[in-house]
Amino acid sequence: MAAHFGRLRKGAASTAVAAAAVAALSASQAPGVATEDLGRQASGAQPSADASASAGGGEGGATGNSPYYTDLPPLKSPNPSPSPTIGTPVSVGEAEAGIPATVLDAYKRAETSLRASKPECNLPWQLLAAIGKVESGQARGGRVDANGTTYSPILGPKLDGNGFALIADTDNGAYDGDSAYDRAVGPMQFIPSTWAWAGRDGNGDGKKDPNNVYDAALAAGHYLCRSGRDLSVQAQMNAAILGYNNSTAYLDTVLSWLEYYRKGTHEVPDGTGGLPSHSSGDSTADPDPSPSTPATPHSKPSDPKPGGGGSTGPSPSTPGSPSTSPPATPPTPTETVDHLEDAGSGKLTATAGQTFGTKVAVRTETKAGKAVAKVRVRFLIVGDTDTTFTGGESVATLVTDSKGAATAPALVAGEKTGGFTVRVTVVGRTLDALDYAATVTPRQADTLTRTGDTELTCVPGGEFADQVQLKATYKGAVAGKVAATATLVKSADDATENDKGPYFKDADGKTVRTLTDLTTDADGALKLPKLYADDTTGTFLLRVTTAGGATLTVELTVAPAASATPSASASATPSASATP
C-alpha cells in the first residue's frame, strides 16, 4: 500500500480480484499451500467463524480488515543473492523479487527475537515479509530512515462505517492523526486499538512506534504467535493470518508470497523496492509516493484522498491541469556515504570461550572524508566458527552516532579454534565492505600437577590399581576445557612413544600408548584411563602435555610381587607321631 489504501468495502469485495488470486495460487503459485477455506466465497468483509472467534485484536483483527495489495508473485521464483552484500534490484514482471535492506533486517530480527522468547511458535521471517508485502508493499518499497521509521505515515482510510468497518477513535489521533475514527497505521497496518497492547520496541530506542518497521515487525510476530500457536502447523498458520486480516482472499495472497519468499529472495537498497499495483479496495494503481519529511510520532497527517499518493505526498493531477513538480528530495544520510573507514579496531584475538578484548569499530564517510551520522551499518561474522556477538547472534546492525562511528558488540569466542572474518557493510548501499581478520586460539594451561602421591606400581601382566589424576592451571587460575595429550615415552630425554611396558586400551581393547583426545573438565581436572602392564619389568615414564606448554612426567613401576615372609607356624617342623 501507499500512504492511503483503497478500502475493501463491506459486502462489496471484488470477487474478480479474489477469484484471480485463488486461481493463480491454485494453478501455479503455491501447490500444496491451498487451504480448506479456498472453497468459500472470497470476501474481505465476510469474516470466517474460525478467525473472528480468535482474532483478539478488535474489529477484524490486527488491521481492522484493512485494504491490502492483491498482486500475486510472478510465476518465476526469485534467485537468491549470491553473497551477503547488498545486491541490485531485480524485477520479475511487475513484482519486485528483492526486499529492501532495512525492512528485511527488521523481519529477520523479529524472527530471532521470537525464536528466543516463543520458540514453540516457529515463526518464519518469510511470513512477516509476505504480510509486509501485502499490507504496505514492504513499507512503500523500503522508504524508511536509518532507524527503520517510514519517511511519511502509511495510513488506511477512516473506519467510519461508511463502506468500511466502524471503529471509533481509540488513541485520540496519536498514531493515525484522526480523533474521530481509527485508521490502520504503519508498514504492518495495525489499528491503534490493537497497537495499544500488541506494540513492541523492536529497535531498542525505548519507543513503540507503528510507523517503525522494526517495532511493527516484532509486534506482528507476537500477534501471530499469540495463544500458543505453532506456525509450523498449516492450520494454525492459516488461523493466525486470518486473525490478522479476516479475508480468505487475503489468506491466499499472503500464502502465495510466503511460498515465493521461501524459495529464495535477496536484499535491495532501501527505497528501491517496487510497489504492487492493485488494491483490494479498488482496481486503480496507487501512485508511488516520494519520500517526504520523516514522520514524527504522534503527528497528525492530512486527510488522504482515495487513490492519492500519501498523507504528506502529492495528490494526483487532474488531466489537462498544470502539474506542479514536488521539490527535490535531499539525499538521505545513507545516500551520501562513499566508504567505510576503520575507527580504531585493534587486533582481534581471543582464547576459546573468552570474550575478545577488542571490538570492531567503523566510521561512515563522504567522498571528502566527512563523517556521516544516522547511517545503518551491518556487522556480519563470516567463516567456519562458532564465535558470536554478545547475545549469541552472528549479525549486528547499528546506527552511526554523531561522529559517524558505530562499534559492534563484543565478540565471544566459541570452542572452535582458528580464523574467521567480521565483515562490515552499509545497509541500503552497494559499497566495498570492510573485512577484519579474527582468530580464536586454544585454551591454555601453564602448569600440571598430579593429585595424590600414591606410588603407581603394577605386577607384570596386571593392571595399575590407581588411575592417574591431574590438575591444570593457567596463571594460577583453573584451566578448564584445555586439550591434553598423554604418551608413554622411552625416557626423560626421548619423547618417542615406547614400544613396551605400561599401556592403555582403546575401545576395542587394543594396546595404545598415546592418547590425544583428552580435555580437562570445567575445574581443570583430568583423570586418565586405566593403565595396564605387559611382561616387561622396570621403571617407565608417562608424559602429559597441554596447549600452552604445561608438561608433567609421572613414574610407573612394573615389578614382580614381593615373596611372602614365611610365618613361624608355617616354618616349624611338625612333631613326630608317637610310635605305637
Short mmCIF file of N, CA, C and O in Angstrom, two decimals, residues 173-238:
data_model
loop_
_atom_site.label_atom_id
_atom_site.label_comp_id
_atom_site.label_asym_id
_atom_site.label_seq_id
_atom_site.Cartn_x
_atom_site.Cartn_y
_atom_site.Cartn_z
N GLY A 173 -6.18 10.25 18.11
CA GLY A 173 -5.39 10.67 16.95
C GLY A 173 -3.89 10.59 17.12
O GLY A 173 -3.15 11.08 16.27
N ALA A 174 -3.42 9.96 18.21
CA ALA A 174 -1.98 9.95 18.47
C ALA A 174 -1.19 9.26 17.38
O ALA A 174 -0.10 9.72 17.00
N TYR A 175 -1.70 8.15 16.85
CA TYR A 175 -0.97 7.40 15.83
C TYR A 175 -1.45 7.68 14.42
O TYR A 175 -0.66 7.70 13.48
N ASP A 176 -2.77 7.87 14.26
CA ASP A 176 -3.34 7.98 12.92
C ASP A 176 -3.77 9.38 12.55
O ASP A 176 -4.26 9.62 11.44
N GLY A 177 -3.60 10.37 13.45
CA GLY A 177 -3.96 11.74 13.13
C GLY A 177 -5.44 11.98 13.02
O GLY A 177 -5.86 13.03 12.50
N ASP A 178 -6.26 11.05 13.49
CA ASP A 178 -7.72 11.18 13.39
C ASP A 178 -8.32 11.00 14.78
O ASP A 178 -8.21 9.91 15.37
N SER A 179 -8.94 12.05 15.31
CA SER A 179 -9.52 11.97 16.65
C SER A 179 -10.98 11.56 16.64
O SER A 179 -11.63 11.53 17.70
N ALA A 180 -11.50 11.23 15.45
CA ALA A 180 -12.90 10.78 15.37
C ALA A 180 -12.99 9.28 15.13
O ALA A 180 -13.78 8.58 15.76
N TYR A 181 -12.16 8.77 14.21
CA TYR A 181 -12.20 7.35 13.86
C TYR A 181 -10.77 6.81 13.78
O TYR A 181 -9.82 7.54 13.52
N ASP A 182 -10.64 5.52 13.97
CA ASP A 182 -9.34 4.87 13.84
C ASP A 182 -9.02 4.61 12.37
O ASP A 182 -9.91 4.52 11.51
N ARG A 183 -7.72 4.45 12.11
CA ARG A 183 -7.22 4.05 10.79
C ARG A 183 -6.11 3.04 11.00
O ARG A 183 -5.43 3.07 12.03
N ALA A 184 -5.88 2.19 10.04
CA ALA A 184 -4.73 1.30 10.09
C ALA A 184 -3.46 2.11 9.87
O ALA A 184 -3.44 3.03 9.05
N VAL A 185 -2.39 1.77 10.61
CA VAL A 185 -1.19 2.61 10.64
C VAL A 185 0.07 1.77 10.40
O VAL A 185 0.21 0.66 10.93
N GLY A 186 0.98 2.28 9.60
CA GLY A 186 2.33 1.75 9.52
C GLY A 186 2.55 0.64 8.53
O GLY A 186 1.62 0.18 7.85
N PRO A 187 3.79 0.15 8.43
CA PRO A 187 4.15 -0.88 7.46
C PRO A 187 3.35 -2.18 7.62
O PRO A 187 3.14 -2.90 6.65
N MET A 188 2.95 -2.50 8.86
CA MET A 188 2.19 -3.73 9.09
C MET A 188 0.71 -3.44 9.36
O MET A 188 -0.04 -4.33 9.71
N GLN A 189 0.29 -2.17 9.19
CA GLN A 189 -1.11 -1.75 9.21
C GLN A 189 -1.88 -2.16 10.46
O GLN A 189 -2.95 -2.77 10.39
N PHE A 190 -1.36 -1.80 11.62
CA PHE A 190 -2.07 -2.02 12.88
C PHE A 190 -3.08 -0.91 13.12
O PHE A 190 -2.79 0.27 12.88
N ILE A 191 -4.28 -1.26 13.60
CA ILE A 191 -5.18 -0.23 14.06
C ILE A 191 -4.75 0.16 15.48
O ILE A 191 -4.20 -0.66 16.22
N PRO A 192 -4.95 1.42 15.87
CA PRO A 192 -4.44 1.88 17.16
C PRO A 192 -4.90 1.05 18.35
O PRO A 192 -4.13 0.85 19.30
N SER A 193 -6.15 0.55 18.35
CA SER A 193 -6.64 -0.22 19.49
C SER A 193 -5.87 -1.52 19.65
O SER A 193 -5.69 -2.02 20.76
N THR A 194 -5.40 -2.10 18.55
CA THR A 194 -4.57 -3.31 18.63
C THR A 194 -3.14 -2.95 19.03
O THR A 194 -2.52 -3.62 19.86
N TRP A 195 -2.63 -1.86 18.45
CA TRP A 195 -1.26 -1.46 18.78
C TRP A 195 -1.11 -1.16 20.26
O TRP A 195 -0.04 -1.38 20.85
N ALA A 196 -2.18 -0.69 20.89
CA ALA A 196 -2.11 -0.33 22.30
C ALA A 196 -1.61 -1.47 23.16
O ALA A 196 -0.91 -1.27 24.16
N TRP A 197 -1.96 -2.72 22.79
CA TRP A 197 -1.50 -3.86 23.59
C TRP A 197 -0.48 -4.73 22.85
O TRP A 197 0.32 -5.41 23.47
N ALA A 198 -0.48 -4.67 21.51
CA ALA A 198 0.43 -5.53 20.74
C ALA A 198 1.74 -4.84 20.38
O ALA A 198 2.69 -5.50 19.97
N GLY A 199 1.82 -3.51 20.53
CA GLY A 199 3.01 -2.79 20.12
C GLY A 199 4.27 -3.25 20.85
O GLY A 199 4.23 -3.62 22.01
N ARG A 200 5.37 -3.22 20.15
CA ARG A 200 6.65 -3.64 20.69
C ARG A 200 7.74 -2.64 20.29
O ARG A 200 7.60 -1.93 19.30
N ASP A 201 8.83 -2.63 21.05
CA ASP A 201 10.02 -1.85 20.71
C ASP A 201 11.01 -2.79 20.06
O ASP A 201 11.72 -3.53 20.74
N GLY A 202 11.08 -2.78 18.75
CA GLY A 202 11.92 -3.73 18.04
C GLY A 202 13.33 -3.25 17.75
O GLY A 202 14.20 -4.05 17.42
N ASN A 203 13.58 -1.94 17.87
CA ASN A 203 14.92 -1.43 17.56
C ASN A 203 15.63 -0.87 18.78
O ASN A 203 16.70 -0.27 18.67
N GLY A 204 15.04 -1.07 19.97
CA GLY A 204 15.72 -0.71 21.20
C GLY A 204 15.87 0.78 21.45
O GLY A 204 16.77 1.18 22.20
N ASP A 205 14.99 1.61 20.87
CA ASP A 205 15.09 3.05 21.10
C ASP A 205 14.18 3.53 22.22
O ASP A 205 14.06 4.73 22.45
N GLY A 206 13.52 2.59 22.91
CA GLY A 206 12.67 2.95 24.03
C GLY A 206 11.27 3.38 23.64
O GLY A 206 10.48 3.77 24.50
N LYS A 207 10.94 3.30 22.34
CA LYS A 207 9.60 3.69 21.87
C LYS A 207 8.93 2.53 21.14
O LYS A 207 9.60 1.64 20.62
N LYS A 208 7.59 2.57 21.09
CA LYS A 208 6.80 1.61 20.34
C LYS A 208 6.04 2.39 19.28
O LYS A 208 4.98 2.96 19.56
N ASP A 209 6.59 2.42 18.09
CA ASP A 209 6.05 3.26 17.02
C ASP A 209 5.56 2.38 15.88
O ASP A 209 6.35 1.69 15.24
N PRO A 210 4.25 2.40 15.58
CA PRO A 210 3.73 1.55 14.49
C PRO A 210 4.29 1.95 13.12
O PRO A 210 4.20 1.16 12.17
N ASN A 211 4.84 3.17 13.00
CA ASN A 211 5.44 3.60 11.74
C ASN A 211 6.89 3.16 11.61
O ASN A 211 7.53 3.45 10.60
N ASN A 212 7.42 2.46 12.61
CA ASN A 212 8.78 1.95 12.55
C ASN A 212 8.74 0.47 12.18
O ASN A 212 8.04 -0.33 12.81
N VAL A 213 9.46 0.08 11.16
CA VAL A 213 9.35 -1.28 10.64
C VAL A 213 9.89 -2.31 11.62
O VAL A 213 9.42 -3.45 11.68
N TYR A 214 10.88 -1.95 12.46
CA TYR A 214 11.38 -2.88 13.47
C TYR A 214 10.33 -3.11 14.55
O TYR A 214 10.08 -4.25 14.95
N ASP A 215 9.71 -2.03 15.00
CA ASP A 215 8.67 -2.16 16.01
C ASP A 215 7.47 -2.92 15.46
O ASP A 215 6.92 -3.82 16.11
N ALA A 216 7.06 -2.56 14.23
CA ALA A 216 5.88 -3.17 13.63
C ALA A 216 6.09 -4.65 13.33
O ALA A 216 5.20 -5.48 13.54
N ALA A 217 7.28 -5.01 12.84
CA ALA A 217 7.55 -6.42 12.51
C ALA A 217 7.55 -7.28 13.77
O ALA A 217 6.99 -8.39 13.78
N LEU A 218 8.17 -6.78 14.85
CA LEU A 218 8.18 -7.55 16.09
C LEU A 218 6.78 -7.68 16.65
O LEU A 218 6.39 -8.74 17.14
N ALA A 219 6.00 -6.59 16.59
CA ALA A 219 4.62 -6.64 17.07
C ALA A 219 3.80 -7.64 16.26
O ALA A 219 3.01 -8.42 16.81
N ALA A 220 3.99 -7.64 14.94
CA ALA A 220 3.26 -8.59 14.09
C ALA A 220 3.64 -10.02 14.44
O ALA A 220 2.78 -10.91 14.48
N GLY A 221 4.93 -10.26 14.70
CA GLY A 221 5.35 -11.60 15.09
C GLY A 221 4.68 -12.06 16.36
O GLY A 221 4.18 -13.19 16.45
N HIS A 222 4.65 -11.20 17.38
CA HIS A 222 3.98 -11.56 18.64
C HIS A 222 2.48 -11.75 18.43
O HIS A 222 1.88 -12.65 19.02
N TYR A 223 1.88 -10.93 17.58
CA TYR A 223 0.45 -11.06 17.31
C TYR A 223 0.16 -12.42 16.66
O TYR A 223 -0.78 -13.11 17.03
N LEU A 224 0.96 -12.80 15.69
CA LEU A 224 0.75 -14.08 15.00
C LEU A 224 1.01 -15.26 15.93
O LEU A 224 0.40 -16.32 15.78
N CYS A 225 1.91 -15.10 16.91
CA CYS A 225 2.31 -16.20 17.78
C CYS A 225 1.46 -16.31 19.04
O CYS A 225 1.71 -17.20 19.87
N ARG A 226 0.50 -15.42 19.21
CA ARG A 226 -0.26 -15.46 20.47
C ARG A 226 -1.08 -16.74 20.57
O ARG A 226 -1.23 -17.47 19.59
N SER A 227 -1.62 -16.98 21.75
CA SER A 227 -2.48 -18.14 22.04
C SER A 227 -1.73 -19.47 21.88
O SER A 227 -2.35 -20.50 21.60
N GLY A 228 -0.40 -19.44 22.03
CA GLY A 228 0.37 -20.68 21.98
C GLY A 228 0.42 -21.33 20.62
O GLY A 228 0.60 -22.54 20.51
N ARG A 229 0.28 -20.55 19.54
CA ARG A 229 0.25 -21.14 18.20
C ARG A 229 1.61 -21.72 17.81
O ARG A 229 2.65 -21.23 18.20
N ASP A 230 1.54 -22.75 16.98
CA ASP A 230 2.72 -23.34 16.34
C ASP A 230 2.55 -23.12 14.85
O ASP A 230 1.76 -23.82 14.20
N LEU A 231 3.27 -22.16 14.27
CA LEU A 231 3.07 -21.80 12.87
C LEU A 231 3.65 -22.81 11.90
O LEU A 231 3.50 -22.65 10.69
N SER A 232 4.32 -23.84 12.42
CA SER A 232 4.75 -24.92 11.52
C SER A 232 3.59 -25.84 11.18
O SER A 232 3.70 -26.68 10.28
N VAL A 233 2.47 -25.70 11.89
CA VAL A 233 1.24 -26.44 11.60
C VAL A 233 0.40 -25.57 10.69
O VAL A 233 0.01 -24.46 11.06
N GLN A 234 0.09 -26.03 9.48
CA GLN A 234 -0.56 -25.20 8.48
C GLN A 234 -1.88 -24.61 8.97
O GLN A 234 -2.18 -23.44 8.75
N ALA A 235 -2.69 -25.42 9.65
CA ALA A 235 -3.99 -24.93 10.11
C ALA A 235 -3.82 -23.78 11.09
O ALA A 235 -4.60 -22.82 11.08
N GLN A 236 -2.80 -23.85 11.95
CA GLN A 236 -2.58 -22.79 12.91
C GLN A 236 -2.01 -21.54 12.23
O GLN A 236 -2.33 -20.41 12.62
N MET A 237 -1.18 -21.73 11.21
CA MET A 237 -0.71 -20.58 10.45
C MET A 237 -1.87 -19.89 9.74
O MET A 237 -1.98 -18.66 9.74
N ASN A 238 -2.76 -20.67 9.14
CA ASN A 238 -3.93 -20.09 8.46
C ASN A 238 -4.76 -19.26 9.42
O ASN A 238 -5.19 -18.16 9.10
#
